[in-house]
Amino acid sequence: MSTVSGRMFKDVVVYTLLIFIGVFSGYGVMLGYKEFTEPKLVLVGDYTQHFESTDEKVIMYGTDWCPVCSRTREFFIEEGITYKERNPEKDGYAFELYKKLGVNGYPVIVIGNKRIFGLDTKEIKLALNES
């Protein structure tokens, strides 16, 4: 009888390990998928083309209906940050520049050589200090 209970114990341990490995493998695949499919929130690159028609150091791509864009505008006003706003839904040139940023959402803020996706006040302040 002890060999039967010993075998059952071994089977339970093996199946538990297999389930554990399966769950964490799936979790790893999910994290890897997110890493490759979600845009980076802050990306360093050459964004000089975005500044060709303005003297502002900050450019925001946003829309009228976007609540995060509204909060970003409020943040800029509170901090005394001057910026150029471009609405890709109303301006064809802004839409072409926006597409080159490789994102699918609003707001997108360009400061110097950094593209910031969303309202990240820490990164905005850091980018302003660097430029």
Short mmCIF file of N, CA, C and O in Angstrom, two decimals:
data_model
loop_
_atom_site.label_atom_id
_atom_site.label_comp_id
_atom_site.label_asym_id
_atom_site.label_seq_id
_atom_site.Cartn_x
_atom_site.Cartn_y
_atom_site.Cartn_z
N MET A 1 0.81 -1.19 0.00
CA MET A 1 0.00 0.00 0.00
C MET A 1 0.85 1.25 0.00
O MET A 1 0.46 2.26 -0.57
N SER A 2 2.02 1.23 0.62
CA SER A 2 2.87 2.42 0.67
C SER A 2 3.42 2.74 -0.71
O SER A 2 3.69 3.90 -1.01
N THR A 3 3.60 1.74 -1.57
CA THR A 3 4.08 2.03 -2.93
C THR A 3 3.01 2.76 -3.73
O THR A 3 3.32 3.60 -4.56
N VAL A 4 1.74 2.45 -3.49
CA VAL A 4 0.65 3.13 -4.17
C VAL A 4 0.59 4.59 -3.73
O VAL A 4 0.48 5.51 -4.54
N SER A 5 0.66 4.85 -2.43
CA SER A 5 0.61 6.23 -1.94
C SER A 5 1.87 6.99 -2.34
O SER A 5 1.83 8.19 -2.62
N GLY A 6 3.01 6.31 -2.39
CA GLY A 6 4.25 6.94 -2.84
C GLY A 6 4.17 7.33 -4.31
O GLY A 6 4.62 8.39 -4.72
N ARG A 7 3.58 6.47 -5.13
CA ARG A 7 3.41 6.77 -6.56
C ARG A 7 2.43 7.92 -6.74
O ARG A 7 2.64 8.78 -7.58
N MET A 8 1.34 7.93 -5.94
CA MET A 8 0.37 9.03 -6.03
C MET A 8 1.02 10.35 -5.66
O MET A 8 0.80 11.37 -6.31
N PHE A 9 1.86 10.31 -4.62
CA PHE A 9 2.55 11.53 -4.20
C PHE A 9 3.46 12.03 -5.33
O PHE A 9 3.50 13.22 -5.64
N LYS A 10 4.19 11.10 -5.95
CA LYS A 10 5.09 11.45 -7.04
C LYS A 10 4.28 12.03 -8.21
O LYS A 10 4.67 13.03 -8.80
N ASP A 11 3.15 11.44 -8.55
CA ASP A 11 2.30 11.94 -9.64
C ASP A 11 1.79 13.35 -9.34
O ASP A 11 1.78 14.21 -10.21
N VAL A 12 1.37 13.57 -8.09
CA VAL A 12 0.88 14.89 -7.70
C VAL A 12 1.98 15.92 -7.84
O VAL A 12 1.78 17.03 -8.36
N VAL A 13 3.18 15.60 -7.41
CA VAL A 13 4.32 16.53 -7.50
C VAL A 13 4.64 16.82 -8.96
O VAL A 13 4.83 17.98 -9.36
N VAL A 14 4.68 15.79 -9.79
CA VAL A 14 5.00 15.97 -11.20
C VAL A 14 3.94 16.83 -11.89
O VAL A 14 4.26 17.78 -12.61
N TYR A 15 2.68 16.54 -11.67
CA TYR A 15 1.60 17.32 -12.29
C TYR A 15 1.59 18.77 -11.78
O TYR A 15 1.34 19.70 -12.53
N THR A 16 1.88 18.94 -10.50
CA THR A 16 1.95 20.30 -9.94
C THR A 16 3.08 21.09 -10.60
O THR A 16 2.91 22.26 -10.97
N LEU A 17 4.23 20.45 -10.76
CA LEU A 17 5.36 21.11 -11.44
C LEU A 17 5.02 21.44 -12.89
O LEU A 17 5.36 22.52 -13.38
N LEU A 18 4.35 20.53 -13.58
CA LEU A 18 3.97 20.79 -14.97
C LEU A 18 3.00 21.97 -15.07
O LEU A 18 3.13 22.82 -15.95
N ILE A 19 2.05 22.02 -14.17
CA ILE A 19 1.10 23.14 -14.16
C ILE A 19 1.85 24.45 -13.85
O ILE A 19 1.64 25.47 -14.51
N PHE A 20 2.73 24.41 -12.87
CA PHE A 20 3.51 25.57 -12.49
C PHE A 20 4.35 26.07 -13.68
O PHE A 20 4.35 27.26 -13.99
N ILE A 21 5.03 25.16 -14.36
CA ILE A 21 5.84 25.53 -15.52
C ILE A 21 4.95 26.09 -16.64
O ILE A 21 5.28 27.09 -17.27
N GLY A 22 3.82 25.47 -16.86
CA GLY A 22 2.91 25.94 -17.90
C GLY A 22 2.38 27.33 -17.63
O GLY A 22 2.34 28.19 -18.52
N VAL A 23 1.98 27.58 -16.40
CA VAL A 23 1.44 28.90 -16.04
C VAL A 23 2.50 29.97 -16.22
O VAL A 23 2.26 31.02 -16.83
N PHE A 24 3.69 29.75 -15.71
CA PHE A 24 4.73 30.77 -15.79
C PHE A 24 5.30 30.91 -17.19
O PHE A 24 5.75 31.99 -17.58
N SER A 25 5.26 29.84 -17.99
CA SER A 25 5.66 29.97 -19.39
C SER A 25 4.66 30.86 -20.12
O SER A 25 5.04 31.73 -20.91
N GLY A 26 3.39 30.65 -19.87
CA GLY A 26 2.36 31.49 -20.48
C GLY A 26 2.49 32.94 -20.06
O GLY A 26 2.34 33.85 -20.87
N TYR A 27 2.80 33.16 -18.79
CA TYR A 27 3.00 34.52 -18.30
C TYR A 27 4.20 35.17 -19.00
O TYR A 27 4.14 36.33 -19.40
N GLY A 28 5.27 34.41 -19.19
CA GLY A 28 6.45 34.93 -19.88
C GLY A 28 6.15 35.27 -21.33
O GLY A 28 6.60 36.29 -21.85
N VAL A 29 5.37 34.44 -21.98
CA VAL A 29 4.98 34.71 -23.37
C VAL A 29 4.15 35.98 -23.42
O VAL A 29 4.33 36.82 -24.30
N MET A 30 3.24 36.16 -22.46
CA MET A 30 2.41 37.35 -22.43
C MET A 30 3.27 38.61 -22.24
O MET A 30 3.09 39.61 -22.92
N LEU A 31 4.24 38.55 -21.33
CA LEU A 31 5.13 39.70 -21.13
C LEU A 31 5.95 39.99 -22.38
O LEU A 31 6.14 41.15 -22.74
N GLY A 32 6.44 38.95 -23.02
CA GLY A 32 7.19 39.13 -24.26
C GLY A 32 6.34 39.74 -25.35
O GLY A 32 6.78 40.63 -26.09
N TYR A 33 5.10 39.31 -25.45
CA TYR A 33 4.18 39.86 -26.45
C TYR A 33 3.95 41.34 -26.19
O TYR A 33 4.00 42.15 -27.10
N LYS A 34 3.72 41.69 -24.93
CA LYS A 34 3.52 43.10 -24.59
C LYS A 34 4.77 43.92 -24.93
O LYS A 34 4.67 45.04 -25.42
N GLU A 35 5.94 43.37 -24.67
CA GLU A 35 7.19 44.08 -24.93
C GLU A 35 7.34 44.42 -26.41
O GLU A 35 7.83 45.48 -26.77
N PHE A 36 6.93 43.51 -27.27
CA PHE A 36 7.10 43.71 -28.70
C PHE A 36 5.94 44.44 -29.37
O PHE A 36 6.08 44.93 -30.47
N THR A 37 4.78 44.50 -28.74
CA THR A 37 3.63 45.10 -29.40
C THR A 37 3.24 46.47 -28.84
O THR A 37 2.60 47.23 -29.54
N GLU A 38 3.59 46.78 -27.60
CA GLU A 38 3.22 48.07 -27.03
C GLU A 38 4.32 49.09 -27.30
O GLU A 38 5.50 48.77 -27.21
N PRO A 39 3.93 50.31 -27.63
CA PRO A 39 4.96 51.31 -27.89
C PRO A 39 5.69 51.68 -26.61
O PRO A 39 5.11 51.64 -25.52
N LYS A 40 6.95 52.02 -26.75
CA LYS A 40 7.73 52.50 -25.62
C LYS A 40 7.18 53.85 -25.21
O LYS A 40 6.84 54.67 -26.05
N LEU A 41 7.09 54.11 -23.93
CA LEU A 41 6.56 55.38 -23.46
C LEU A 41 7.52 56.53 -23.75
O LEU A 41 7.09 57.62 -24.08
N VAL A 42 8.80 56.28 -23.63
CA VAL A 42 9.80 57.29 -23.94
C VAL A 42 10.78 56.68 -24.92
O VAL A 42 11.32 55.60 -24.68
N LEU A 43 10.99 57.38 -26.02
CA LEU A 43 11.89 56.88 -27.05
C LEU A 43 12.80 58.00 -27.49
O LEU A 43 12.35 59.12 -27.74
N VAL A 44 14.09 57.73 -27.56
CA VAL A 44 15.08 58.71 -28.01
C VAL A 44 15.31 58.52 -29.49
O VAL A 44 15.46 57.39 -29.97
N GLY A 45 15.32 59.63 -30.24
CA GLY A 45 15.53 59.55 -31.69
C GLY A 45 15.76 60.92 -32.28
O GLY A 45 15.90 61.92 -31.57
N ASP A 46 15.76 60.97 -33.60
CA ASP A 46 15.94 62.23 -34.32
C ASP A 46 14.56 62.77 -34.68
O ASP A 46 13.90 62.26 -35.58
N TYR A 47 14.14 63.82 -34.00
CA TYR A 47 12.82 64.41 -34.21
C TYR A 47 12.91 65.84 -34.73
O TYR A 47 11.99 66.63 -34.57
N THR A 48 14.03 66.17 -35.38
CA THR A 48 14.25 67.54 -35.86
C THR A 48 13.18 67.99 -36.85
O THR A 48 12.82 69.16 -36.87
N GLN A 49 12.65 67.07 -37.63
CA GLN A 49 11.63 67.42 -38.63
C GLN A 49 10.39 68.02 -37.97
O GLN A 49 9.73 68.87 -38.54
N HIS A 50 10.10 67.62 -36.76
CA HIS A 50 8.91 68.10 -36.06
C HIS A 50 9.05 69.56 -35.63
O HIS A 50 8.06 70.23 -35.37
N PHE A 51 10.28 70.05 -35.54
CA PHE A 51 10.53 71.41 -35.07
C PHE A 51 10.81 72.39 -36.20
O PHE A 51 11.11 73.55 -35.94
N GLU A 52 10.71 71.95 -37.47
CA GLU A 52 11.06 72.81 -38.60
C GLU A 52 10.19 74.05 -38.72
O GLU A 52 10.65 75.09 -39.13
N SER A 53 8.93 73.98 -38.35
CA SER A 53 8.03 75.11 -38.55
C SER A 53 7.67 75.83 -37.24
O SER A 53 6.69 76.57 -37.20
N THR A 54 8.46 75.62 -36.19
CA THR A 54 8.17 76.28 -34.92
C THR A 54 9.45 76.56 -34.15
O THR A 54 10.46 75.89 -34.34
N ASP A 55 9.39 77.57 -33.30
CA ASP A 55 10.51 77.88 -32.41
C ASP A 55 10.31 77.29 -31.02
O ASP A 55 11.19 77.41 -30.16
N GLU A 56 9.17 76.67 -30.77
CA GLU A 56 8.89 76.07 -29.46
C GLU A 56 9.78 74.86 -29.22
O GLU A 56 10.15 74.15 -30.15
N LYS A 57 10.10 74.61 -27.95
CA LYS A 57 10.92 73.46 -27.58
C LYS A 57 10.07 72.22 -27.33
O LYS A 57 10.59 71.11 -27.23
N VAL A 58 8.75 72.43 -27.21
CA VAL A 58 7.83 71.33 -26.88
C VAL A 58 6.73 71.28 -27.92
O VAL A 58 6.12 72.30 -28.23
N ILE A 59 6.49 70.09 -28.45
CA ILE A 59 5.39 69.88 -29.39
C ILE A 59 4.50 68.78 -28.83
O ILE A 59 4.99 67.74 -28.37
N MET A 60 3.20 69.04 -28.85
CA MET A 60 2.24 68.03 -28.40
C MET A 60 1.30 67.69 -29.55
O MET A 60 0.70 68.58 -30.15
N TYR A 61 1.20 66.41 -29.84
CA TYR A 61 0.20 65.91 -30.80
C TYR A 61 -0.98 65.43 -29.97
O TYR A 61 -0.83 64.54 -29.13
N GLY A 62 -2.13 66.06 -30.17
CA GLY A 62 -3.30 65.71 -29.39
C GLY A 62 -4.58 66.05 -30.12
O GLY A 62 -4.55 66.60 -31.23
N THR A 63 -5.70 65.73 -29.50
CA THR A 63 -7.01 65.99 -30.10
C THR A 63 -7.88 66.74 -29.10
O THR A 63 -7.54 66.86 -27.93
N ASP A 64 -9.02 67.21 -29.59
CA ASP A 64 -9.96 67.94 -28.74
C ASP A 64 -10.71 67.01 -27.79
O ASP A 64 -11.06 67.41 -26.69
N TRP A 65 -10.95 65.77 -28.20
CA TRP A 65 -11.78 64.85 -27.42
C TRP A 65 -10.99 64.04 -26.39
O TRP A 65 -11.58 63.36 -25.55
N CYS A 66 -9.68 64.11 -26.42
CA CYS A 66 -8.82 63.27 -25.57
C CYS A 66 -8.70 63.85 -24.15
O CYS A 66 -8.18 64.95 -23.97
N PRO A 67 -9.17 63.11 -23.12
CA PRO A 67 -9.09 63.63 -21.75
C PRO A 67 -7.65 63.76 -21.24
O PRO A 67 -7.34 64.67 -20.48
N VAL A 68 -6.77 62.87 -21.67
CA VAL A 68 -5.37 62.97 -21.23
C VAL A 68 -4.71 64.18 -21.89
O VAL A 68 -3.87 64.84 -21.27
N CYS A 69 -5.12 64.51 -23.11
CA CYS A 69 -4.61 65.71 -23.77
C CYS A 69 -5.02 66.95 -22.98
O CYS A 69 -4.22 67.88 -22.81
N SER A 70 -6.25 66.97 -22.49
CA SER A 70 -6.72 68.09 -21.68
C SER A 70 -5.90 68.24 -20.41
O SER A 70 -5.51 69.34 -20.03
N ARG A 71 -5.62 67.12 -19.76
CA ARG A 71 -4.80 67.16 -18.54
C ARG A 71 -3.37 67.60 -18.87
O ARG A 71 -2.73 68.31 -18.08
N THR A 72 -2.87 67.21 -20.04
CA THR A 72 -1.53 67.62 -20.45
C THR A 72 -1.49 69.13 -20.68
O THR A 72 -0.54 69.80 -20.25
N ARG A 73 -2.51 69.67 -21.33
CA ARG A 73 -2.59 71.13 -21.52
C ARG A 73 -2.59 71.84 -20.17
O ARG A 73 -1.89 72.84 -19.98
N GLU A 74 -3.38 71.33 -19.22
CA GLU A 74 -3.43 71.92 -17.89
C GLU A 74 -2.07 71.86 -17.20
O GLU A 74 -1.64 72.83 -16.57
N PHE A 75 -1.38 70.73 -17.35
CA PHE A 75 -0.05 70.59 -16.77
C PHE A 75 0.91 71.62 -17.36
O PHE A 75 1.66 72.27 -16.63
N PHE A 76 0.87 71.78 -18.68
CA PHE A 76 1.76 72.76 -19.32
C PHE A 76 1.47 74.17 -18.81
O PHE A 76 2.39 74.94 -18.54
N ILE A 77 0.20 74.51 -18.66
CA ILE A 77 -0.18 75.85 -18.17
C ILE A 77 0.30 76.03 -16.72
O ILE A 77 0.90 77.05 -16.38
N GLU A 78 0.05 75.03 -15.87
CA GLU A 78 0.46 75.11 -14.46
C GLU A 78 1.96 75.26 -14.31
O GLU A 78 2.44 75.98 -13.43
N GLU A 79 2.71 74.58 -15.17
CA GLU A 79 4.17 74.61 -15.08
C GLU A 79 4.78 75.76 -15.88
O GLU A 79 6.00 75.93 -15.86
N GLY A 80 3.97 76.50 -16.61
CA GLY A 80 4.48 77.60 -17.42
C GLY A 80 5.28 77.14 -18.62
O GLY A 80 6.20 77.83 -19.08
N ILE A 81 4.93 76.00 -19.16
CA ILE A 81 5.63 75.43 -20.31
C ILE A 81 4.93 75.88 -21.58
O ILE A 81 3.74 75.62 -21.76
N THR A 82 5.66 76.56 -22.45
CA THR A 82 5.09 76.95 -23.74
C THR A 82 5.28 75.79 -24.71
O THR A 82 6.29 75.09 -24.66
N TYR A 83 4.31 75.60 -25.57
CA TYR A 83 4.36 74.45 -26.48
C TYR A 83 3.58 74.75 -27.74
O TYR A 83 2.75 75.66 -27.79
N LYS A 84 3.86 73.95 -28.76
CA LYS A 84 3.12 74.00 -30.02
C LYS A 84 2.24 72.76 -30.04
O LYS A 84 2.71 71.65 -29.86
N GLU A 85 0.94 72.96 -30.23
CA GLU A 85 0.03 71.82 -30.31
C GLU A 85 -0.35 71.55 -31.75
O GLU A 85 -0.65 72.47 -32.50
N ARG A 86 -0.32 70.28 -32.10
CA ARG A 86 -0.74 69.85 -33.44
C ARG A 86 -1.82 68.80 -33.30
O ARG A 86 -1.69 67.86 -32.51
N ASN A 87 -2.89 68.97 -34.08
CA ASN A 87 -4.00 68.03 -34.05
C ASN A 87 -3.99 67.23 -35.35
O ASN A 87 -4.41 67.72 -36.40
N PRO A 88 -3.54 65.98 -35.31
CA PRO A 88 -3.47 65.15 -36.52
C PRO A 88 -4.83 64.90 -37.17
O PRO A 88 -4.89 64.57 -38.36
N GLU A 89 -5.91 65.03 -36.42
CA GLU A 89 -7.24 64.79 -36.98
C GLU A 89 -7.76 65.99 -37.77
O GLU A 89 -8.72 65.86 -38.52
N LYS A 90 -7.13 67.15 -37.61
CA LYS A 90 -7.58 68.35 -38.31
C LYS A 90 -6.57 68.89 -39.30
O LYS A 90 -6.90 69.75 -40.11
N ASP A 91 -5.32 68.43 -39.22
CA ASP A 91 -4.24 68.97 -40.04
C ASP A 91 -3.49 67.83 -40.72
O ASP A 91 -2.91 66.97 -40.05
N GLY A 92 -3.50 67.83 -42.05
CA GLY A 92 -2.85 66.77 -42.81
C GLY A 92 -1.35 66.70 -42.57
O GLY A 92 -0.77 65.62 -42.48
N TYR A 93 -0.68 67.86 -42.48
CA TYR A 93 0.76 67.88 -42.22
C TYR A 93 1.06 67.30 -40.84
O TYR A 93 1.98 66.50 -40.68
N ALA A 94 0.26 67.68 -39.85
CA ALA A 94 0.42 67.14 -38.50
C ALA A 94 0.20 65.62 -38.50
O ALA A 94 0.90 64.89 -37.80
N PHE A 95 -0.74 65.15 -39.30
CA PHE A 95 -1.01 63.72 -39.38
C PHE A 95 0.19 62.97 -39.94
O PHE A 95 0.56 61.91 -39.43
N GLU A 96 0.83 63.53 -40.97
CA GLU A 96 2.01 62.88 -41.56
C GLU A 96 3.15 62.81 -40.54
O GLU A 96 3.82 61.78 -40.43
N LEU A 97 3.38 63.89 -39.81
CA LEU A 97 4.42 63.89 -38.78
C LEU A 97 4.08 62.92 -37.66
O LEU A 97 4.94 62.19 -37.17
N TYR A 98 2.83 62.89 -37.27
CA TYR A 98 2.37 62.00 -36.21
C TYR A 98 2.59 60.53 -36.59
O TYR A 98 3.05 59.74 -35.77
N LYS A 99 2.28 60.18 -37.82
CA LYS A 99 2.47 58.79 -38.28
C LYS A 99 3.93 58.36 -38.15
O LYS A 99 4.22 57.22 -37.84
N LYS A 100 4.85 59.29 -38.40
CA LYS A 100 6.28 58.97 -38.32
C LYS A 100 6.74 58.67 -36.89
O LYS A 100 7.80 58.09 -36.69
N LEU A 101 5.94 59.07 -35.91
CA LEU A 101 6.30 58.82 -34.52
C LEU A 101 6.07 57.36 -34.11
O LEU A 101 6.57 56.92 -33.09
N GLY A 102 5.28 56.62 -34.89
CA GLY A 102 5.09 55.20 -34.63
C GLY A 102 4.23 54.88 -33.43
O GLY A 102 4.45 53.87 -32.76
N VAL A 103 3.26 55.72 -33.14
CA VAL A 103 2.36 55.47 -32.02
C VAL A 103 0.93 55.44 -32.51
O VAL A 103 0.63 55.85 -33.64
N ASN A 104 0.04 54.98 -31.66
CA ASN A 104 -1.37 54.91 -32.00
C ASN A 104 -2.17 55.36 -30.79
O ASN A 104 -2.80 54.56 -30.12
N GLY A 105 -2.11 56.64 -30.49
CA GLY A 105 -2.81 57.17 -29.35
C GLY A 105 -2.35 58.58 -29.06
O GLY A 105 -1.43 59.09 -29.70
N TYR A 106 -2.99 59.19 -28.08
CA TYR A 106 -2.69 60.58 -27.74
C TYR A 106 -2.58 60.71 -26.23
O TYR A 106 -3.15 59.91 -25.51
N PRO A 107 -1.89 61.72 -25.76
CA PRO A 107 -1.04 62.66 -26.46
C PRO A 107 0.36 62.09 -26.69
O PRO A 107 0.77 61.15 -26.02
N VAL A 108 1.04 62.68 -27.65
CA VAL A 108 2.45 62.39 -27.89
C VAL A 108 3.18 63.71 -27.77
O VAL A 108 2.82 64.69 -28.43
N ILE A 109 4.20 63.73 -26.95
CA ILE A 109 4.95 64.96 -26.70
C ILE A 109 6.36 64.76 -27.21
O ILE A 109 6.99 63.73 -26.92
N VAL A 110 6.84 65.73 -27.98
CA VAL A 110 8.20 65.68 -28.51
C VAL A 110 8.97 66.84 -27.89
O VAL A 110 8.57 68.00 -28.01
N ILE A 111 10.07 66.51 -27.22
CA ILE A 111 10.95 67.51 -26.62
C ILE A 111 12.37 67.13 -27.00
O ILE A 111 12.87 66.09 -26.57
N GLY A 112 13.00 67.97 -27.81
CA GLY A 112 14.37 67.68 -28.23
C GLY A 112 14.45 66.36 -28.97
O GLY A 112 13.79 66.16 -29.99
N ASN A 113 15.23 65.43 -28.43
CA ASN A 113 15.39 64.12 -29.08
C ASN A 113 14.55 63.03 -28.41
O ASN A 113 14.82 61.84 -28.58
N LYS A 114 13.53 63.44 -27.64
CA LYS A 114 12.69 62.46 -26.94
C LYS A 114 11.24 62.54 -27.39
O LYS A 114 10.69 63.62 -27.55
N ARG A 115 10.65 61.37 -27.58
CA ARG A 115 9.22 61.23 -27.84
C ARG A 115 8.61 60.60 -26.60
O ARG A 115 9.01 59.53 -26.17
N ILE A 116 7.64 61.29 -26.00
CA ILE A 116 7.00 60.82 -24.77
C ILE A 116 5.55 60.52 -25.09
O ILE A 116 4.82 61.39 -25.57
N PHE A 117 5.14 59.30 -24.84
CA PHE A 117 3.77 58.86 -25.12
C PHE A 117 2.97 58.97 -23.84
O PHE A 117 3.29 58.35 -22.83
N GLY A 118 1.92 59.79 -23.86
CA GLY A 118 1.09 59.96 -22.68
C GLY A 118 1.60 61.10 -21.81
O GLY A 118 2.58 61.76 -22.13
N LEU A 119 0.92 61.32 -20.72
CA LEU A 119 1.29 62.38 -19.78
C LEU A 119 2.17 61.78 -18.70
O LEU A 119 1.69 61.17 -17.75
N ASP A 120 3.47 61.93 -18.87
CA ASP A 120 4.45 61.47 -17.90
C ASP A 120 5.21 62.71 -17.43
O ASP A 120 6.20 63.12 -18.03
N THR A 121 4.73 63.32 -16.35
CA THR A 121 5.27 64.61 -15.91
C THR A 121 6.75 64.52 -15.56
O THR A 121 7.51 65.45 -15.84
N LYS A 122 7.15 63.41 -14.98
CA LYS A 122 8.57 63.23 -14.62
C LYS A 122 9.44 63.24 -15.87
O LYS A 122 10.46 63.93 -15.93
N GLU A 123 9.03 62.50 -16.90
CA GLU A 123 9.82 62.45 -18.14
C GLU A 123 9.79 63.78 -18.89
O GLU A 123 10.77 64.16 -19.51
N ILE A 124 8.66 64.48 -18.83
CA ILE A 124 8.58 65.78 -19.49
C ILE A 124 9.57 66.75 -18.84
O ILE A 124 10.34 67.43 -19.52
N LYS A 125 9.57 66.81 -17.51
CA LYS A 125 10.50 67.70 -16.81
C LYS A 125 11.95 67.31 -17.06
O LYS A 125 12.81 68.17 -17.27
N LEU A 126 12.23 66.02 -17.08
CA LEU A 126 13.58 65.54 -17.36
C LEU A 126 14.01 65.94 -18.77
O LEU A 126 15.13 66.43 -18.97
N ALA A 127 13.14 65.75 -19.75
CA ALA A 127 13.47 66.10 -21.13
C ALA A 127 13.68 67.61 -21.29
O ALA A 127 14.57 68.04 -22.03
N LEU A 128 12.90 68.41 -20.59
CA LEU A 128 13.07 69.87 -20.64
C LEU A 128 14.42 70.28 -20.04
O LEU A 128 15.08 71.18 -20.56
N ASN A 129 14.82 69.62 -18.97
CA ASN A 129 16.12 69.94 -18.37
C ASN A 129 17.28 69.51 -19.26
O ASN A 129 18.35 70.13 -19.21
N GLU A 130 17.09 68.46 -20.05
CA GLU A 130 18.14 67.97 -20.92
C GLU A 130 18.28 68.78 -22.21
O GLU A 130 19.32 68.82 -22.82
N SER A 131 17.18 69.44 -22.63
CA SER A 131 17.24 70.14 -23.92
C SER A 131 17.66 71.58 -23.76
O SER A 131 17.79 72.14 -22.75
#
